[in-house]
Short mmCIF file of C-alpha atoms and ligand atoms in Angstrom, two decimals:
data_model
loop_
_atom_site.label_atom_id
_atom_site.label_comp_id
_atom_site.label_asym_id
_atom_site.label_seq_id
_atom_site.Cartn_x
_atom_site.Cartn_y
_atom_site.Cartn_z
CA UNK W 24 -80.97 -41.15 4.87
CA UNK W 25 -77.78 -42.93 3.94
CA UNK W 26 -78.37 -46.42 5.25
CA UNK W 27 -76.80 -48.97 2.89
CA UNK W 28 -77.55 -52.67 2.49
CA UNK W 29 -74.86 -54.88 0.93
CA UNK W 30 -75.31 -58.42 -0.39
CA UNK W 31 -72.24 -60.43 0.59
CA UNK W 32 -71.39 -63.56 -1.34
CA UNK W 33 -69.46 -66.60 -0.18
CA UNK W 34 -67.32 -68.80 -2.38
CA UNK W 35 -65.52 -71.91 -1.27
CA UNK W 36 -66.73 -71.30 2.28
CA UNK W 37 -65.26 -67.79 2.57
CA UNK W 38 -66.58 -64.29 1.99
CA UNK W 39 -65.31 -63.08 -1.40
CA UNK W 40 -62.77 -60.23 -1.54
CA UNK W 41 -65.14 -58.35 -3.84
CA UNK W 42 -67.91 -58.49 -1.24
CA UNK W 43 -65.51 -57.14 1.39
CA UNK W 44 -64.66 -54.34 -1.05
CA UNK W 45 -68.39 -53.64 -1.50
CA UNK W 46 -68.83 -53.33 2.28
CA UNK W 47 -65.77 -51.08 2.49
CA UNK W 48 -66.99 -48.69 -0.21
CA UNK W 49 -70.44 -48.53 1.43
CA UNK W 50 -68.79 -47.74 4.78
CA UNK W 51 -66.62 -45.04 3.22
CA UNK W 52 -69.82 -43.09 2.52
CA UNK W 53 -72.25 -44.26 5.22
CA UNK W 54 -71.84 -45.16 8.89
CA UNK W 55 -74.99 -47.26 8.79
CA UNK W 56 -74.08 -50.31 6.70
CA UNK W 57 -76.14 -53.49 6.93
CA UNK W 58 -74.94 -56.67 5.33
CA UNK W 59 -76.83 -59.74 4.17
CA UNK W 60 -74.78 -62.94 4.12
CA UNK W 61 -76.45 -65.93 2.52
CA UNK W 62 -74.59 -69.13 3.39
CA UNK W 63 -75.17 -72.33 1.49
CA UNK W 64 -75.44 -75.83 2.91
CA UNK W 65 -72.28 -76.57 4.92
CA UNK W 66 -70.92 -73.01 4.70
CA UNK W 67 -70.04 -71.62 8.11
CA UNK W 68 -70.78 -68.04 9.10
CA UNK W 69 -69.37 -67.61 12.58
CA UNK W 70 -68.06 -64.87 14.85
CA UNK W 71 -64.92 -64.56 12.73
CA UNK W 72 -66.99 -63.85 9.61
CA UNK W 73 -69.03 -61.23 11.46
CA UNK W 74 -65.82 -59.66 12.83
CA UNK W 75 -64.32 -59.66 9.31
CA UNK W 76 -67.33 -57.75 8.00
CA UNK W 77 -67.34 -55.43 11.03
CA UNK W 78 -63.70 -54.68 10.26
CA UNK W 79 -64.78 -53.46 6.83
CA UNK W 80 -67.37 -51.15 8.37
CA UNK W 81 -70.56 -53.25 8.63
CA UNK W 82 -72.69 -52.25 11.62
CA UNK W 83 -75.08 -55.21 11.44
CA UNK W 84 -74.69 -58.57 9.72
CA UNK W 85 -77.90 -60.42 8.83
CA UNK W 86 -77.21 -64.09 8.28
CA UNK W 87 -79.36 -66.65 6.46
CA UNK W 88 -77.98 -70.16 6.72
CA UNK W 89 -78.39 -73.32 4.62
CA UNK W 90 -79.92 -71.40 1.76
CA UNK W 91 -80.31 -73.05 -1.64
CA UNK W 92 -78.21 -71.38 -4.35
CA UNK W 93 -81.05 -69.74 -6.25
CA UNK W 94 -81.51 -66.04 -6.94
CA UNK W 95 -85.15 -66.12 -5.77
CA UNK W 96 -84.18 -66.86 -2.15
CA UNK W 97 -81.62 -64.04 -2.07
CA UNK W 98 -84.07 -61.64 -3.68
CA UNK W 99 -86.76 -62.49 -1.09
CA UNK W 100 -84.29 -61.98 1.76
CA UNK W 101 -83.08 -58.62 0.41
CA UNK W 102 -86.67 -57.58 -0.23
CA UNK W 103 -87.54 -58.39 3.37
CA UNK W 104 -84.58 -56.36 4.66
CA UNK W 105 -85.46 -53.43 2.39
CA UNK W 106 -88.93 -53.37 4.01
CA UNK W 107 -87.47 -53.65 7.50
CA UNK W 108 -84.49 -51.31 7.21
CA UNK W 109 -85.56 -48.87 4.48
CA UNK W 110 -82.03 -48.40 3.10
CA UNK W 111 -81.42 -45.78 0.44
CA UNK W 112 -79.17 -48.14 -1.53
CA UNK W 113 -78.64 -51.86 -2.10
CA UNK W 114 -75.12 -52.72 -3.24
CA UNK W 115 -73.88 -55.95 -4.84
CA UNK W 116 -70.66 -56.88 -6.57
CA UNK W 117 -71.44 -58.19 -10.04
CA UNK W 118 -71.57 -61.96 -10.48
CA UNK W 119 -74.04 -64.07 -12.42
CA UNK W 120 -76.02 -64.70 -9.21
CA UNK W 121 -75.77 -61.17 -7.74
CA UNK W 122 -76.69 -59.51 -11.03
CA UNK W 123 -79.81 -61.70 -11.28
CA UNK W 124 -80.73 -60.76 -7.73
CA UNK W 125 -80.12 -57.03 -8.32
CA UNK W 126 -82.31 -57.03 -11.43
CA UNK W 127 -85.13 -58.96 -9.71
CA UNK W 128 -85.06 -56.71 -6.64
CA UNK W 129 -85.05 -53.56 -8.79
CA UNK W 130 -88.05 -54.83 -10.76
CA UNK W 131 -89.98 -55.64 -7.57
CA UNK W 132 -89.17 -52.32 -5.93
CA UNK W 133 -89.31 -50.07 -9.04
CA UNK W 134 -85.76 -49.11 -8.17
CA UNK W 135 -83.21 -47.75 -10.63
CA UNK W 136 -80.10 -49.82 -11.32
CA UNK W 137 -76.65 -48.54 -12.20
CA UNK W 138 -74.22 -51.27 -13.06
CA UNK W 139 -70.50 -51.77 -13.71
CA UNK W 140 -69.67 -49.07 -11.17
CA UNK W 141 -66.04 -48.37 -10.36
CA UNK W 142 -66.82 -45.58 -7.89
CA UNK W 143 -69.60 -44.88 -5.37
CA UNK W 144 -70.04 -41.97 -2.99
CA UNK W 145 -72.52 -39.52 -1.50
CA UNK W 146 -72.59 -36.03 -3.01
CA UNK W 147 -72.96 -32.81 -1.03
CA UNK W 148 -76.78 -33.16 -1.03
CA UNK W 149 -76.58 -36.67 0.43
CA UNK W 150 -77.51 -38.39 -2.86
CA UNK W 151 -75.67 -41.50 -4.03
CA UNK W 152 -73.50 -40.98 -7.08
CA UNK W 153 -71.75 -43.75 -8.98
CA UNK W 154 -68.88 -43.70 -11.46
CA UNK W 155 -68.97 -45.73 -14.65
CA UNK W 156 -66.47 -46.01 -17.44
CA UNK W 157 -68.04 -45.43 -20.84
CA UNK W 158 -67.14 -45.53 -24.55
CA UNK W 159 -64.87 -48.53 -24.17
CA UNK W 160 -63.60 -47.23 -20.85
CA UNK W 161 -62.19 -44.04 -22.34
CA UNK W 162 -64.66 -41.70 -20.54
CA UNK W 163 -65.63 -41.45 -16.91
CA UNK W 164 -69.35 -40.87 -16.37
CA UNK W 165 -71.00 -39.92 -13.09
CA UNK W 166 -74.39 -41.53 -12.70
CA UNK W 167 -77.17 -41.08 -10.16
CA UNK W 168 -80.60 -42.43 -9.29
CA UNK W 169 -84.01 -40.79 -9.45
CA UNK W 170 -85.84 -43.54 -7.55
CA UNK W 171 -86.14 -43.59 -3.73
CA UNK W 172 -84.25 -46.91 -3.62
CA UNK W 173 -80.99 -47.15 -5.56
CA UNK W 174 -79.54 -50.48 -6.69
CA UNK W 175 -75.80 -50.42 -7.39
CA UNK W 176 -73.96 -53.25 -9.17
CA UNK W 177 -70.19 -52.91 -8.79
CA UNK W 178 -67.62 -53.97 -11.37
CA UNK W 179 -65.90 -57.18 -10.19
CA UNK W 180 -62.61 -56.45 -8.48
CA UNK W 181 -63.01 -52.66 -8.71
CA UNK W 182 -63.13 -52.20 -4.92
CA UNK W 183 -60.47 -53.64 -2.67
CA UNK W 184 -61.14 -54.39 1.01
CA UNK W 185 -59.89 -51.64 3.28
CA UNK W 186 -57.44 -52.19 6.11
CA UNK W 187 -59.50 -53.92 8.75
CA UNK W 188 -60.46 -52.01 11.89
CA UNK W 189 -61.50 -53.33 15.29
CA UNK W 190 -65.11 -52.20 14.80
CA UNK W 191 -67.58 -54.80 16.02
CA UNK W 192 -70.75 -55.64 14.11
CA UNK W 193 -74.02 -56.98 15.51
CA UNK W 194 -75.25 -60.31 14.17
CA UNK W 195 -78.86 -61.21 13.57
CA UNK W 196 -80.19 -64.44 12.15
CA UNK W 197 -82.71 -64.44 9.33
CA UNK W 198 -85.29 -67.12 8.67
CA UNK W 199 -85.19 -68.49 5.14
CA UNK W 200 -88.23 -67.46 3.08
CA UNK W 201 -90.74 -70.16 2.35
CA UNK W 202 -90.00 -70.61 -1.35
CA UNK W 203 -91.42 -73.59 -3.19
CA UNK W 204 -88.32 -74.42 -5.23
CA UNK W 205 -90.29 -76.68 -7.56
CA UNK W 206 -92.04 -73.62 -9.00
CA UNK W 207 -88.92 -71.44 -9.23
CA UNK W 208 -88.10 -71.36 -12.93
CA UNK W 209 -84.72 -73.02 -13.28
CA UNK W 210 -83.75 -71.45 -16.60
CA UNK W 211 -80.05 -71.83 -15.85
CA UNK W 212 -78.35 -75.17 -16.15
CA UNK W 213 -74.71 -75.65 -15.30
CA UNK W 214 -72.96 -76.96 -18.42
CA UNK W 215 -69.43 -76.88 -17.11
CA UNK W 216 -67.63 -75.81 -13.97
CA UNK W 217 -64.15 -74.33 -14.13
CA UNK W 218 -61.79 -73.45 -11.34
CA UNK W 219 -61.69 -69.70 -10.83
CA UNK W 220 -58.31 -68.20 -11.72
CA UNK W 221 -58.01 -66.28 -8.45
CA UNK W 222 -56.44 -63.30 -10.23
CA UNK W 223 -58.64 -60.73 -8.45
CA UNK W 224 -56.89 -61.41 -5.16
CA UNK W 225 -53.40 -62.38 -6.39
CA UNK W 226 -50.50 -60.29 -5.11
CA UNK W 227 -48.35 -61.19 -8.11
CA UNK W 228 -49.60 -61.78 -11.65
CA UNK W 229 -47.75 -63.01 -14.72
CA UNK W 230 -49.87 -62.19 -17.72
CA UNK W 231 -49.57 -63.43 -21.31
CA UNK W 232 -50.99 -62.10 -24.55
CA UNK W 233 -51.11 -62.86 -28.26
CA UNK W 234 -47.33 -62.57 -28.35
CA UNK W 235 -47.24 -65.99 -26.64
CA UNK W 236 -47.90 -67.62 -29.95
CA UNK W 237 -48.87 -71.13 -28.83
CA UNK W 238 -50.62 -72.83 -25.92
CA UNK W 239 -47.35 -74.57 -25.06
CA UNK W 240 -45.68 -71.16 -24.97
CA UNK W 241 -47.60 -70.44 -21.76
CA UNK W 242 -45.63 -73.12 -19.90
CA UNK W 243 -42.74 -70.68 -19.31
CA UNK W 244 -45.19 -68.07 -17.97
CA UNK W 245 -46.82 -70.64 -15.68
CA UNK W 246 -43.37 -71.57 -14.41
CA UNK W 247 -42.49 -67.94 -13.68
CA UNK W 248 -45.84 -67.44 -11.91
CA UNK W 249 -45.24 -70.57 -9.80
CA UNK W 250 -41.69 -69.45 -8.94
CA UNK W 251 -43.00 -66.10 -7.74
CA UNK W 252 -45.98 -67.67 -5.93
CA UNK W 253 -48.28 -65.69 -8.21
CA UNK W 254 -51.18 -66.32 -10.58
CA UNK W 255 -51.36 -66.49 -14.35
CA UNK W 256 -53.60 -64.12 -16.30
CA UNK W 257 -54.14 -63.47 -20.00
CA UNK W 258 -55.37 -60.89 -22.51
CA UNK W 259 -58.57 -61.33 -24.49
CA UNK W 260 -57.16 -62.94 -27.68
CA UNK W 261 -55.83 -65.81 -25.53
CA UNK W 262 -59.31 -66.47 -24.12
CA UNK W 263 -60.74 -66.20 -27.65
CA UNK W 264 -58.38 -68.99 -28.71
CA UNK W 265 -59.86 -71.15 -25.93
CA UNK W 266 -56.53 -71.64 -24.13
CA UNK W 267 -57.78 -70.24 -20.80
CA UNK W 268 -61.26 -69.57 -19.46
CA UNK W 269 -62.72 -66.09 -19.22
CA UNK W 270 -61.96 -65.92 -15.48
CA UNK W 271 -58.26 -65.49 -16.44
CA UNK W 272 -58.91 -62.44 -18.65
CA UNK W 273 -57.78 -59.02 -17.49
CA UNK W 274 -59.44 -55.94 -18.92
CA UNK W 275 -62.63 -54.15 -19.76
CA UNK W 276 -64.64 -57.30 -20.41
CA UNK W 277 -62.57 -59.39 -18.01
CA UNK W 278 -61.35 -58.87 -14.47
CA UNK W 279 -59.97 -55.75 -12.84
CA UNK W 280 -56.80 -56.60 -10.93
CA UNK W 281 -54.48 -54.63 -8.69
CA UNK W 282 -51.60 -56.91 -7.66
CA UNK W 283 -48.37 -55.65 -6.12
CA UNK W 284 -46.55 -56.86 -9.24
CA UNK W 285 -47.95 -57.29 -12.79
CA UNK W 286 -45.60 -58.83 -15.38
CA UNK W 287 -47.07 -58.48 -18.88
CA UNK W 288 -45.52 -60.67 -21.57
CA UNK W 289 -46.42 -60.32 -25.24
CA UNK W 290 -49.25 -57.87 -24.51
CA UNK W 291 -49.37 -54.69 -26.59
CA UNK W 292 -51.32 -52.55 -24.10
CA UNK W 293 -54.67 -51.77 -25.74
CA UNK W 294 -56.83 -49.46 -23.59
CA UNK W 295 -59.29 -52.32 -23.00
CA UNK W 296 -56.47 -54.31 -21.37
CA UNK W 297 -54.93 -51.38 -19.50
CA UNK W 298 -58.16 -50.47 -17.67
CA UNK W 299 -58.02 -53.85 -16.00
CA UNK W 300 -54.45 -53.62 -14.69
CA UNK W 301 -53.34 -49.97 -14.64
CA UNK W 302 -53.74 -49.76 -10.87
CA UNK W 303 -51.21 -52.52 -10.23
CA UNK W 304 -48.31 -51.62 -7.94
CA UNK W 305 -45.24 -52.31 -10.10
CA UNK W 306 -45.71 -53.04 -13.80
CA UNK W 307 -43.07 -54.96 -15.77
CA UNK W 308 -43.40 -55.35 -19.54
CA UNK W 309 -41.67 -57.89 -21.75
CA UNK W 310 -42.29 -57.18 -25.44
CA UNK W 311 -40.25 -57.56 -28.63
CA UNK W 312 -41.63 -54.29 -30.03
CA UNK W 313 -40.14 -51.21 -28.31
CA UNK W 314 -43.13 -49.16 -29.54
CA UNK W 315 -45.70 -51.33 -27.69
CA UNK W 316 -48.02 -48.89 -25.84
CA UNK W 317 -47.75 -50.82 -22.56
CA UNK W 318 -44.13 -49.61 -22.24
CA UNK W 319 -45.71 -46.19 -21.70
CA UNK W 320 -47.25 -47.23 -18.37
CA UNK W 321 -44.61 -49.63 -17.04
CA UNK W 322 -42.07 -49.24 -14.25
CA UNK W 323 -39.59 -51.64 -15.84
CA UNK W 324 -39.46 -52.82 -19.43
CA UNK W 325 -37.52 -55.47 -21.31
CA UNK W 326 -37.42 -55.30 -25.11
CA UNK W 327 -36.93 -58.89 -26.18
CA UNK W 328 -38.41 -62.23 -27.12
CA UNK W 329 -40.46 -63.52 -24.19
CA UNK W 330 -39.53 -67.13 -24.95
CA UNK W 331 -35.92 -66.14 -24.13
CA UNK W 332 -36.47 -63.46 -21.45
CA UNK W 333 -39.03 -65.27 -19.29
CA UNK W 334 -37.10 -68.54 -18.73
CA UNK W 335 -33.96 -66.50 -17.92
CA UNK W 336 -35.90 -64.45 -15.41
CA UNK W 337 -37.25 -67.63 -13.79
CA UNK W 338 -33.75 -69.15 -13.66
CA UNK W 339 -32.33 -65.96 -12.08
CA UNK W 340 -35.07 -65.90 -9.45
CA UNK W 341 -34.44 -69.55 -8.57
CA UNK W 342 -30.70 -68.90 -8.34
CA UNK W 343 -31.23 -65.96 -5.99
CA UNK W 344 -33.29 -68.14 -3.71
C1 FAD S 418 -65.35 -53.91 -26.50
C2 FAD S 418 -63.98 -54.51 -26.35
C3 FAD S 418 -63.63 -55.10 -25.15
C4 FAD S 418 -62.36 -55.66 -24.99
N1 FAD S 418 -62.03 -56.21 -23.78
C5 FAD S 418 -60.75 -56.65 -23.60
C6 FAD S 418 -60.34 -57.17 -22.33
O1 FAD S 418 -61.12 -57.26 -21.37
N2 FAD S 418 -59.07 -57.58 -22.19
C7 FAD S 418 -58.14 -57.53 -23.23
O2 FAD S 418 -56.99 -57.92 -23.03
N3 FAD S 418 -58.52 -57.07 -24.44
C8 FAD S 418 -59.79 -56.65 -24.65
N4 FAD S 418 -60.16 -56.20 -25.88
C9 FAD S 418 -59.22 -56.39 -27.01
C10 FAD S 418 -58.17 -55.29 -27.11
O3 FAD S 418 -58.65 -54.23 -27.88
C11 FAD S 418 -56.89 -55.84 -27.78
O4 FAD S 418 -57.21 -56.36 -29.03
C12 FAD S 418 -56.20 -56.93 -26.95
O5 FAD S 418 -56.00 -56.49 -25.63
C13 FAD S 418 -54.86 -57.24 -27.58
O6 FAD S 418 -54.31 -58.32 -26.88
P1 FAD S 418 -52.74 -58.57 -26.92
O7 FAD S 418 -52.04 -57.36 -26.40
O8 FAD S 418 -52.50 -59.88 -26.27
O9 FAD S 418 -52.47 -58.77 -28.48
P2 FAD S 418 -51.75 -57.82 -29.51
O10 FAD S 418 -52.30 -56.46 -29.51
O11 FAD S 418 -51.74 -58.56 -30.82
O12 FAD S 418 -50.26 -57.70 -28.97
C14 FAD S 418 -49.35 -58.76 -28.96
C15 FAD S 418 -48.02 -58.20 -28.52
O13 FAD S 418 -47.09 -59.24 -28.39
C16 FAD S 418 -45.83 -58.77 -28.81
N5 FAD S 418 -45.03 -59.94 -29.19
C17 FAD S 418 -45.17 -60.75 -30.26
N6 FAD S 418 -44.28 -61.75 -30.19
C18 FAD S 418 -43.56 -61.56 -29.06
C19 FAD S 418 -42.50 -62.28 -28.47
N7 FAD S 418 -42.00 -63.42 -29.00
N8 FAD S 418 -41.97 -61.81 -27.32
C20 FAD S 418 -42.45 -60.67 -26.74
N9 FAD S 418 -43.46 -59.95 -27.29
C21 FAD S 418 -44.02 -60.41 -28.42
C22 FAD S 418 -46.13 -57.84 -29.98
O14 FAD S 418 -45.08 -56.90 -30.17
C23 FAD S 418 -47.41 -57.17 -29.50
O15 FAD S 418 -47.15 -55.95 -28.81
C24 FAD S 418 -61.43 -55.64 -26.08
C25 FAD S 418 -61.80 -55.04 -27.29
C26 FAD S 418 -63.05 -54.49 -27.42
C27 FAD S 418 -63.41 -53.84 -28.73
#
């Protein structure tokens, strides 16, 4: 039985691209994909949302509205659907909320969890098989489940939405579970909220690394990104310096991106960075060291000082426009 159940998350009132990717990968293996959408107060899930999910291959969309943003409510709803639908797999894209929910559901259901998956399919026997990168992303490991219910946590950004089809999905409303929120342990407190970088969905990314020696040095990269209508991203040392939040980081412990154009400035090309951007369309590298490993994977390379090359590139682009 290959029925799949996918938890779809909403952010800023819209279904996240990662959730659409999760539905798409489920539908690439199974033609019986159920989706749970949990909308918060004021978030609208209408016919367009259902059609969007149908276009990614969902056959039925279960909607719970005005739900409080706690993992317990999502876990109860998924648990209910697991009883009703008896799926062989529950799929979520990793986020702090979804990972909490996946762990809680797995504990309740004695289900095995495989996390950080970058691939998911059915093998010839009809068993789910995931792909994980191991040993600092240098090895590809195939992983399976021995429990009747499989829980799969996908690496953020690893699955892109597919080209939408006209397939219609059924919608069914779900009652919210009767959870006494006063007894739900609220072990998480929000200390700070930062705007997400948006790099997972950006078509064009200008990325800066340790070679951008100062915080001010990023101004020329931000200008180039703005000129191209793209987003700014960074390598890990830049996040370590505290110049940008972790949501801007590309790589093994950051985001996986696949823009049409990735311009890497002052980034050497360590494997932990490359795994996060190697599937970009066109890769351009600006680096003062001709031996920088990232030149080995680029389509176009400029050997030079980024503080000179980047402003000239921006000026040229503006001129052409
Ligand atoms: C478990 C683990 C997880 C990790 N996860 C990640 C991750 O998610 N993302 C990530 O990025 N890294 C990650 N790293 C770190 C990774 O190994 C590298 O250390 C890091 O990617 C290097 O960043 P960088 O290329 O910006 O810096 P560097 O390697 O120091 O490279 C800087 C580059 O800038 C060039 N340069 C210097 N000045 C200029 C100039 N004026 N103009 C042009 N070029 C210049 C230099 O020639 C050099 O190539 C991880 C490491 C580990 C061990």
